Amino acid sequence: GQQVMQIPQYQHVQEGEDFTTYCNSSTTLSNIQWYKQRPGGHPVFLIQLVKSGEVKKQKRLTFQFGEAKKNSSLHITATQTTDVGTYFCAGRGFGNEKLTFGTGTRLTIIP
Amino acid sequence: NAGVTQTPKFRILKIGQSMTLQCTQDMNHNYMYWYRQDPGMGLKLIYYSVGAGITDKGEVPNGYNVSRSTTEDFPLRLELAAPSQTSVYFCASREKRDRGQSGANVLTFGAGSRLTVL
């Protein structure tokens, strides 16, 4: 079955440093979504990428979808304490109603 | 709009007991999902439903049952609870979008139900 892996599992950064998490799927994806889960909270949708090579920005967050539609990345510039949480990618295969979540990257910020 | 509502928020069960986690959404979403999240881990799909009367298994369905008698409700039943079912359970829903419709097929999650089996 479809598997989605994320690296790193954990990332500790000083406030102001950049952060990147990488997502890799075992199969080609129809689209990929990114979610953020604050400690003790529930996942909240951030963005969806659909096209090969697509890049989208949300303020300090940059999302990329690979040319082969099998990998994706999330980059945060100049992290802030509000960025703390776990970031999940979630991939959907073609003709598939199921969304497979990645293992997540937990970001902690050192003030 | 309340969104996706899950009850209970917390529950402790003894081994072998049964219980139902309730999930209801008021957004008229066709698709509903149950995920479990073990400590420090990602979300694993248990069951999902594409509409009233239709359910299907996800990655980890063993030990669980679901039903979808209405569009709004998607309860998850645990039969003969085991310690391995200690987890946080999230219900989620999304609307059905036909091909060509713009917009993301966004999942809206409930706040979660934390279950401990002792």
PDB file of N, CA and C in Angstrom, chain B residues 16-100:
ATOM      1  N   GLY B  16     -11.200  -5.498  27.665  1.00  0.00           N
ATOM      2  CA  GLY B  16     -12.384  -6.282  27.396  1.00  0.00           C
ATOM      3  C   GLY B  16     -13.683  -5.498  27.349  1.00  0.00           C
ATOM      4  N   GLN B  17     -13.653  -4.247  27.841  1.00  0.00           N
ATOM      5  CA  GLN B  17     -14.857  -3.431  27.772  1.00  0.00           C
ATOM      6  C   GLN B  17     -15.076  -2.936  26.339  1.00  0.00           C
ATOM      7  N   SER B  18     -16.291  -2.488  26.086  1.00  0.00           N
ATOM      8  CA  SER B  18     -16.629  -1.933  24.779  1.00  0.00           C
ATOM      9  C   SER B  18     -17.096  -0.503  24.949  1.00  0.00           C
ATOM     10  N   MET B  19     -16.946   0.281  23.891  1.00  0.00           N
ATOM     11  CA  MET B  19     -17.458   1.647  23.943  1.00  0.00           C
ATOM     12  C   MET B  19     -17.595   2.194  22.528  1.00  0.00           C
ATOM     13  N   THR B  20     -18.327   3.283  22.426  1.00  0.00           N
ATOM     14  CA  THR B  20     -18.509   3.959  21.140  1.00  0.00           C
ATOM     15  C   THR B  20     -18.013   5.393  21.241  1.00  0.00           C
ATOM     16  N   LEU B  21     -17.157   5.769  20.300  1.00  0.00           N
ATOM     17  CA  LEU B  21     -16.740   7.163  20.159  1.00  0.00           C
ATOM     18  C   LEU B  21     -17.694   7.821  19.165  1.00  0.00           C
ATOM     19  N   GLN B  22     -18.253   8.939  19.607  1.00  0.00           N
ATOM     20  CA  GLN B  22     -19.226   9.608  18.750  1.00  0.00           C
ATOM     21  C   GLN B  22     -18.555  10.705  17.918  1.00  0.00           C
ATOM     22  N   CYS B  23     -19.036  10.868  16.695  1.00  0.00           N
ATOM     23  CA  CYS B  23     -18.564  11.934  15.818  1.00  0.00           C
ATOM     24  C   CYS B  23     -19.748  12.458  15.026  1.00  0.00           C
ATOM     25  N   THR B  24     -19.920  13.765  15.053  1.00  0.00           N
ATOM     26  CA  THR B  24     -20.988  14.372  14.271  1.00  0.00           C
ATOM     27  C   THR B  24     -20.477  15.658  13.624  1.00  0.00           C
ATOM     28  N   GLN B  25     -20.935  15.905  12.394  1.00  0.00           N
ATOM     29  CA  GLN B  25     -20.523  17.129  11.695  1.00  0.00           C
ATOM     30  C   GLN B  25     -21.769  17.814  11.132  1.00  0.00           C
ATOM     31  N   ASP B  26     -21.728  19.145  11.125  1.00  0.00           N
ATOM     32  CA  ASP B  26     -22.887  19.924  10.684  1.00  0.00           C
ATOM     33  C   ASP B  26     -22.592  20.693   9.401  1.00  0.00           C
ATOM     34  N   MET B  27     -21.646  20.193   8.612  1.00  0.00           N
ATOM     35  CA  MET B  27     -21.252  20.882   7.387  1.00  0.00           C
ATOM     36  C   MET B  27     -21.799  20.184   6.145  1.00  0.00           C
ATOM     37  N   ASN B  28     -22.629  19.150   6.350  1.00  0.00           N
ATOM     38  CA  ASN B  28     -23.213  18.383   5.250  1.00  0.00           C
ATOM     39  C   ASN B  28     -22.140  17.751   4.362  1.00  0.00           C
ATOM     40  N   HIS B  29     -21.046  17.345   4.995  1.00  0.00           N
ATOM     41  CA  HIS B  29     -19.965  16.689   4.268  1.00  0.00           C
ATOM     42  C   HIS B  29     -20.302  15.236   3.975  1.00  0.00           C
ATOM     43  N   ASN B  30     -19.992  14.806   2.747  1.00  0.00           N
ATOM     44  CA  ASN B  30     -20.230  13.413   2.392  1.00  0.00           C
ATOM     45  C   ASN B  30     -19.198  12.468   3.015  1.00  0.00           C
ATOM     46  N   TYR B  31     -17.943  12.890   3.002  1.00  0.00           N
ATOM     47  CA  TYR B  31     -16.869  11.999   3.411  1.00  0.00           C
ATOM     48  C   TYR B  31     -16.526  12.190   4.888  1.00  0.00           C
ATOM     49  N   MET B  32     -16.401  11.058   5.578  1.00  0.00           N
ATOM     50  CA  MET B  32     -15.974  11.097   6.979  1.00  0.00           C
ATOM     51  C   MET B  32     -14.936  10.020   7.237  1.00  0.00           C
ATOM     52  N   TYR B  33     -14.045  10.303   8.192  1.00  0.00           N
ATOM     53  CA  TYR B  33     -12.888   9.438   8.440  1.00  0.00           C
ATOM     54  C   TYR B  33     -12.646   9.299   9.934  1.00  0.00           C
ATOM     55  N   TRP B  34     -12.108   8.153  10.316  1.00  0.00           N
ATOM     56  CA  TRP B  34     -11.594   7.963  11.665  1.00  0.00           C
ATOM     57  C   TRP B  34     -10.106   7.628  11.568  1.00  0.00           C
ATOM     58  N   TYR B  35      -9.308   8.408  12.320  1.00  0.00           N
ATOM     59  CA  TYR B  35      -7.876   8.172  12.418  1.00  0.00           C
ATOM     60  C   TYR B  35      -7.513   7.915  13.881  1.00  0.00           C
ATOM     61  N   ARG B  36      -6.440   7.191  14.086  1.00  0.00           N
ATOM     62  CA  ARG B  36      -5.852   7.095  15.414  1.00  0.00           C
ATOM     63  C   ARG B  36      -4.431   7.627  15.356  1.00  0.00           C
ATOM     64  N   GLN B  37      -4.023   8.257  16.456  1.00  0.00           N
ATOM     65  CA  GLN B  37      -2.680   8.811  16.537  1.00  0.00           C
ATOM     66  C   GLN B  37      -2.039   8.328  17.828  1.00  0.00           C
ATOM     67  N   ASP B  38      -1.045   7.480  17.693  1.00  0.00           N
ATOM     68  CA  ASP B  38      -0.295   6.995  18.845  1.00  0.00           C
ATOM     69  C   ASP B  38       0.751   8.046  19.227  1.00  0.00           C
ATOM     70  N   PRO B  39       1.197   8.052  20.482  1.00  0.00           N
ATOM     71  CA  PRO B  39       2.115   9.099  20.961  1.00  0.00           C
ATOM     72  C   PRO B  39       3.321   9.295  20.049  1.00  0.00           C
ATOM     73  N   GLY B  40       3.546  10.526  19.623  1.00  0.00           N
ATOM     74  CA  GLY B  40       4.690  10.860  18.781  1.00  0.00           C
ATOM     75  C   GLY B  40       4.638  10.292  17.380  1.00  0.00           C
ATOM     76  N   MET B  41       3.488   9.816  16.974  1.00  0.00           N
ATOM     77  CA  MET B  41       3.379   9.174  15.662  1.00  0.00           C
ATOM     78  C   MET B  41       2.421   9.938  14.757  1.00  0.00           C
ATOM     79  N   GLY B  42       2.341   9.466  13.517  1.00  0.00           N
ATOM     80  CA  GLY B  42       1.412  10.060  12.568  1.00  0.00           C
ATOM     81  C   GLY B  42       0.009   9.518  12.741  1.00  0.00           C
ATOM     82  N   LEU B  43      -0.832   9.823  11.775  1.00  0.00           N
ATOM     83  CA  LEU B  43      -2.230   9.384  11.824  1.00  0.00           C
ATOM     84  C   LEU B  43      -2.426   8.153  10.954  1.00  0.00           C
ATOM     85  N   LYS B  44      -3.087   7.168  11.536  1.00  0.00           N
ATOM     86  CA  LYS B  44      -3.385   5.943  10.795  1.00  0.00           C
ATOM     87  C   LYS B  44      -4.897   5.882  10.555  1.00  0.00           C
ATOM     88  N   LEU B  45      -5.291   5.601   9.330  1.00  0.00           N
ATOM     89  CA  LEU B  45      -6.704   5.558   8.977  1.00  0.00           C
ATOM     90  C   LEU B  45      -7.327   4.248   9.443  1.00  0.00           C
ATOM     91  N   ILE B  46      -8.418   4.343  10.186  1.00  0.00           N
ATOM     92  CA  ILE B  46      -9.102   3.159  10.700  1.00  0.00           C
ATOM     93  C   ILE B  46     -10.230   2.751   9.753  1.00  0.00           C
ATOM     94  N   TYR B  47     -11.175   3.641   9.554  1.00  0.00           N
ATOM     95  CA  TYR B  47     -12.305   3.436   8.658  1.00  0.00           C
ATOM     96  C   TYR B  47     -12.659   4.770   8.014  1.00  0.00           C
ATOM     97  N   TYR B  48     -13.345   4.696   6.886  1.00  0.00           N
ATOM     98  CA  TYR B  48     -13.852   5.902   6.279  1.00  0.00           C
ATOM     99  C   TYR B  48     -15.189   5.624   5.611  1.00  0.00           C
ATOM    100  N   SER B  49     -15.872   6.713   5.261  1.00  0.00           N
ATOM    101  CA  SER B  49     -17.197   6.589   4.651  1.00  0.00           C
ATOM    102  C   SER B  49     -17.349   7.677   3.592  1.00  0.00           C
ATOM    103  N   VAL B  50     -17.875   7.307   2.445  1.00  0.00           N
ATOM    104  CA  VAL B  50     -18.058   8.281   1.373  1.00  0.00           C
ATOM    105  C   VAL B  50     -19.504   8.777   1.307  1.00  0.00           C
ATOM    106  N   GLY B  51     -20.338   8.273   2.209  1.00  0.00           N
ATOM    107  CA  GLY B  51     -21.716   8.731   2.248  1.00  0.00           C
ATOM    108  C   GLY B  51     -22.538   7.835   3.152  1.00  0.00           C
ATOM    109  N   ALA B  52     -23.736   8.266   3.453  1.00  0.00           N
ATOM    110  CA  ALA B  52     -24.600   7.488   4.337  1.00  0.00           C
ATOM    111  C   ALA B  52     -24.800   6.080   3.767  1.00  0.00           C
ATOM    112  N   GLY B  53     -24.630   5.104   4.651  1.00  0.00           N
ATOM    113  CA  GLY B  53     -24.811   3.712   4.265  1.00  0.00           C
ATOM    114  C   GLY B  53     -23.603   3.040   3.649  1.00  0.00           C
ATOM    115  N   ILE B  54     -22.497   3.792   3.473  1.00  0.00           N
ATOM    116  CA  ILE B  54     -21.299   3.248   2.825  1.00  0.00           C
ATOM    117  C   ILE B  54     -20.096   3.444   3.733  1.00  0.00           C
ATOM    118  N   THR B  55     -19.434   2.337   4.072  1.00  0.00           N
ATOM    119  CA  THR B  55     -18.207   2.425   4.870  1.00  0.00           C
ATOM    120  C   THR B  55     -17.155   1.511   4.269  1.00  0.00           C
ATOM    121  N   ASP B  56     -15.898   1.807   4.576  1.00  0.00           N
ATOM    122  CA  ASP B  56     -14.813   0.970   4.058  1.00  0.00           C
ATOM    123  C   ASP B  56     -13.640   1.007   5.028  1.00  0.00           C
ATOM    124  N   LYS B  57     -12.826  -0.067   4.979  1.00  0.00           N
ATOM    125  CA  LYS B  57     -11.707  -0.193   5.882  1.00  0.00           C
ATOM    126  C   LYS B  57     -10.538   0.679   5.456  1.00  0.00           C
ATOM    127  N   GLY B  58      -9.805   1.161   6.477  1.00  0.00           N
ATOM    128  CA  GLY B  58      -8.558   1.861   6.224  1.00  0.00           C
ATOM    129  C   GLY B  58      -7.385   0.941   6.478  1.00  0.00           C
ATOM    130  N   GLU B  59      -6.283   1.524   7.007  1.00  0.00           N
ATOM    131  CA  GLU B  59      -5.064   0.750   7.246  1.00  0.00           C
ATOM    132  C   GLU B  59      -5.157  -0.173   8.453  1.00  0.00           C
ATOM    133  N   VAL B  60      -5.852   0.269   9.514  1.00  0.00           N
ATOM    134  CA  VAL B  60      -5.827  -0.449  10.794  1.00  0.00           C
ATOM    135  C   VAL B  60      -7.246  -0.674  11.332  1.00  0.00           C
ATOM    136  N   PRO B  61      -8.093  -1.447  10.627  1.00  0.00           N
ATOM    137  CA  PRO B  61      -9.498  -1.578  11.045  1.00  0.00           C
ATOM    138  C   PRO B  61      -9.761  -2.622  12.140  1.00  0.00           C
ATOM    139  N   ASN B  62      -8.780  -3.510  12.378  1.00  0.00           N
ATOM    140  CA  ASN B  62      -9.052  -4.622  13.302  1.00  0.00           C
ATOM    141  C   ASN B  62      -9.351  -4.133  14.703  1.00  0.00           C
ATOM    142  N   GLY B  63     -10.438  -4.659  15.278  1.00  0.00           N
ATOM    143  CA  GLY B  63     -10.843  -4.286  16.628  1.00  0.00           C
ATOM    144  C   GLY B  63     -11.847  -3.147  16.667  1.00  0.00           C
ATOM    145  N   TYR B  64     -12.218  -2.649  15.498  1.00  0.00           N
ATOM    146  CA  TYR B  64     -13.136  -1.521  15.403  1.00  0.00           C
ATOM    147  C   TYR B  64     -14.283  -1.834  14.447  1.00  0.00           C
ATOM    148  N   ASN B  65     -15.390  -1.120  14.663  1.00  0.00           N
ATOM    149  CA  ASN B  65     -16.507  -1.165  13.723  1.00  0.00           C
ATOM    150  C   ASN B  65     -17.081   0.234  13.585  1.00  0.00           C
ATOM    151  N   VAL B  66     -17.680   0.504  12.423  1.00  0.00           N
ATOM    152  CA  VAL B  66     -18.307   1.800  12.195  1.00  0.00           C
ATOM    153  C   VAL B  66     -19.663   1.596  11.542  1.00  0.00           C
ATOM    154  N   SER B  67     -20.448   2.652  11.565  1.00  0.00           N
ATOM    155  CA  SER B  67     -21.713   2.681  10.839  1.00  0.00           C
ATOM    156  C   SER B  67     -21.933   4.107  10.363  1.00  0.00           C
ATOM    157  N   ARG B  68     -22.724   4.269   9.331  1.00  0.00           N
ATOM    158  CA  ARG B  68     -23.025   5.614   8.810  1.00  0.00           C
ATOM    159  C   ARG B  68     -24.482   5.612   8.391  1.00  0.00           C
ATOM    160  N   SER B  69     -25.358   5.766   9.358  1.00  0.00           N
ATOM    161  CA  SER B  69     -26.790   5.738   9.059  1.00  0.00           C
ATOM    162  C   SER B  69     -27.285   7.107   8.596  1.00  0.00           C
ATOM    163  N   THR B  70     -26.576   8.168   8.947  1.00  0.00           N
ATOM    164  CA  THR B  70     -26.943   9.511   8.514  1.00  0.00           C
ATOM    165  C   THR B  70     -25.703  10.214   7.965  1.00  0.00           C
ATOM    166  N   THR B  71     -25.918  11.302   7.241  1.00  0.00           N
ATOM    167  CA  THR B  71     -24.785  12.085   6.743  1.00  0.00           C
ATOM    168  C   THR B  71     -23.989  12.690   7.894  1.00  0.00           C
ATOM    169  N   GLU B  72     -24.673  13.064   8.978  1.00  0.00           N
ATOM    170  CA  GLU B  72     -24.036  13.821  10.053  1.00  0.00           C
ATOM    171  C   GLU B  72     -23.174  12.969  10.974  1.00  0.00           C
ATOM    172  N   ASP B  73     -23.556  11.709  11.200  1.00  0.00           N
ATOM    173  CA  ASP B  73     -22.941  10.935  12.278  1.00  0.00           C
ATOM    174  C   ASP B  73     -22.101   9.768  11.761  1.00  0.00           C
ATOM    175  N   PHE B  74     -20.983   9.544  12.427  1.00  0.00           N
ATOM    176  CA  PHE B  74     -20.084   8.456  12.037  1.00  0.00           C
ATOM    177  C   PHE B  74     -19.437   7.889  13.308  1.00  0.00           C
ATOM    178  N   PRO B  75     -20.179   7.088  14.072  1.00  0.00           N
ATOM    179  CA  PRO B  75     -19.635   6.554  15.324  1.00  0.00           C
ATOM    180  C   PRO B  75     -18.632   5.426  15.087  1.00  0.00           C
ATOM    181  N   LEU B  76     -17.653   5.363  15.992  1.00  0.00           N
ATOM    182  CA  LEU B  76     -16.620   4.313  15.952  1.00  0.00           C
ATOM    183  C   LEU B  76     -16.776   3.454  17.196  1.00  0.00           C
ATOM    184  N   ARG B  77     -16.961   2.160  16.987  1.00  0.00           N
ATOM    185  CA  ARG B  77     -17.174   1.257  18.115  1.00  0.00           C
ATOM    186  C   ARG B  77     -15.941   0.401  18.341  1.00  0.00           C
ATOM    187  N   LEU B  78     -15.520   0.331  19.586  1.00  0.00           N
ATOM    188  CA  LEU B  78     -14.440  -0.553  19.999  1.00  0.00           C
ATOM    189  C   LEU B  78     -15.051  -1.751  20.720  1.00  0.00           C
ATOM    190  N   GLU B  79     -14.802  -2.923  20.207  1.00  0.00           N
ATOM    191  CA  GLU B  79     -15.272  -4.153  20.838  1.00  0.00           C
ATOM    192  C   GLU B  79     -14.091  -4.799  21.557  1.00  0.00           C
ATOM    193  N   LEU B  80     -14.289  -5.205  22.787  1.00  0.00           N
ATOM    194  CA  LEU B  80     -13.238  -5.910  23.539  1.00  0.00           C
ATOM    195  C   LEU B  80     -11.933  -5.109  23.547  1.00  0.00           C
ATOM    196  N   ALA B  81     -11.982  -3.972  24.238  1.00  0.00           N
ATOM    197  CA  ALA B  81     -10.841  -3.058  24.244  1.00  0.00           C
ATOM    198  C   ALA B  81      -9.554  -3.751  24.714  1.00  0.00           C
ATOM    199  N   ALA B  82      -8.451  -3.374  24.040  1.00  0.00           N
ATOM    200  CA  ALA B  82      -7.130  -3.915  24.371  1.00  0.00           C
ATOM    201  C   ALA B  82      -6.160  -2.756  24.601  1.00  0.00           C
ATOM    202  N   PRO B  83      -5.092  -2.969  25.390  1.00  0.00           N
ATOM    203  CA  PRO B  83      -4.120  -1.890  25.645  1.00  0.00           C
ATOM    204  C   PRO B  83      -3.549  -1.289  24.352  1.00  0.00           C
ATOM    205  N   SER B  84      -3.467  -2.093  23.299  1.00  0.00           N
ATOM    206  CA  SER B  84      -2.940  -1.588  22.025  1.00  0.00           C
ATOM    207  C   SER B  84      -3.845  -0.537  21.388  1.00  0.00           C
ATOM    208  N   GLN B  85      -5.063  -0.405  21.915  1.00  0.00           N
ATOM    209  CA  GLN B  85      -5.981   0.598  21.389  1.00  0.00           C
ATOM    210  C   GLN B  85      -5.902   1.922  22.149  1.00  0.00           C
ATOM    211  N   THR B  86      -4.998   1.993  23.107  1.00  0.00           N
ATOM    212  CA  THR B  86      -4.721   3.266  23.776  1.00  0.00           C
ATOM    213  C   THR B  86      -4.154   4.231  22.748  1.00  0.00           C
ATOM    214  N   SER B  87      -4.849   5.344  22.556  1.00  0.00           N
ATOM    215  CA  SER B  87      -4.469   6.262  21.490  1.00  0.00           C
ATOM    216  C   SER B  87      -5.347   7.506  21.568  1.00  0.00           C
ATOM    217  N   VAL B  88      -5.045   8.466  20.709  1.00  0.00           N
ATOM    218  CA  VAL B  88      -5.951   9.593  20.495  1.00  0.00           C
ATOM    219  C   VAL B  88      -6.657   9.355  19.172  1.00  0.00           C
ATOM    220  N   TYR B  89      -7.960   9.455  19.192  1.00  0.00           N
ATOM    221  CA  TYR B  89      -8.764   9.184  18.006  1.00  0.00           C
ATOM    222  C   TYR B  89      -9.305  10.497  17.448  1.00  0.00           C
ATOM    223  N   PHE B  90      -9.100  10.676  16.149  1.00  0.00           N
ATOM    224  CA  PHE B  90      -9.585  11.871  15.475  1.00  0.00           C
ATOM    225  C   PHE B  90     -10.591  11.488  14.406  1.00  0.00           C
ATOM    226  N   CYS B  91     -11.711  12.190  14.432  1.00  0.00           N
ATOM    227  CA  CYS B  91     -12.691  12.091  13.371  1.00  0.00           C
ATOM    228  C   CYS B  91     -12.480  13.289  12.442  1.00  0.00           C
ATOM    229  N   ALA B  92     -12.689  13.087  11.158  1.00  0.00           N
ATOM    230  CA  ALA B  92     -12.516  14.178  10.200  1.00  0.00           C
ATOM    231  C   ALA B  92     -13.566  14.049   9.107  1.00  0.00           C
ATOM    232  N   SER B  93     -13.850  15.159   8.465  1.00  0.00           N
ATOM    233  CA  SER B  93     -14.805  15.120   7.353  1.00  0.00           C
ATOM    234  C   SER B  93     -14.356  16.053   6.254  1.00  0.00           C
ATOM    235  N   ARG B  94     -14.868  15.827   5.058  1.00  0.00           N
ATOM    236  CA  ARG B  94     -14.624  16.746   3.944  1.00  0.00           C
ATOM    237  C   ARG B  94     -15.788  16.655   2.987  1.00  0.00           C
ATOM    238  N   GLU B  95     -15.944  17.709   2.214  1.00  0.00           N
ATOM    239  CA  GLU B  95     -17.031  17.679   1.250  1.00  0.00           C
ATOM    240  C   GLU B  95     -16.579  16.933   0.006  1.00  0.00           C
ATOM    241  N   LYS B  96     -17.546  16.474  -0.760  1.00  0.00           N
ATOM    242  CA  LYS B  96     -17.247  15.792  -2.010  1.00  0.00           C
ATOM    243  C   LYS B  96     -17.146  16.839  -3.102  1.00  0.00           C
ATOM    244  N   ARG B  97     -16.025  16.806  -3.824  1.00  0.00           N
ATOM    245  CA  ARG B  97     -15.856  17.723  -4.944  1.00  0.00           C
ATOM    246  C   ARG B  97     -15.696  16.913  -6.213  1.00  0.00           C
ATOM    247  N   ASP B  98     -16.508  17.236  -7.201  1.00  0.00           N
ATOM    248  CA  ASP B  98     -16.388  16.553  -8.479  1.00  0.00           C
ATOM    249  C   ASP B  98     -15.166  17.074  -9.209  1.00  0.00           C
ATOM    250  N   ARG B  99     -14.707  16.292 -10.177  1.00  0.00           N
ATOM    251  CA  ARG B  99     -13.553  16.713 -10.973  1.00  0.00           C
ATOM    252  C   ARG B  99     -13.879  18.040 -11.655  1.00  0.00           C
ATOM    253  N   GLY B 100     -12.939  18.911 -11.680  1.00  0.00           N
ATOM    254  CA  GLY B 100     -13.136  20.212 -12.315  1.00  0.00           C
ATOM    255  C   GLY B 100     -13.515  21.293 -11.329  1.00  0.00           C
TER     256      GLY B 100
END
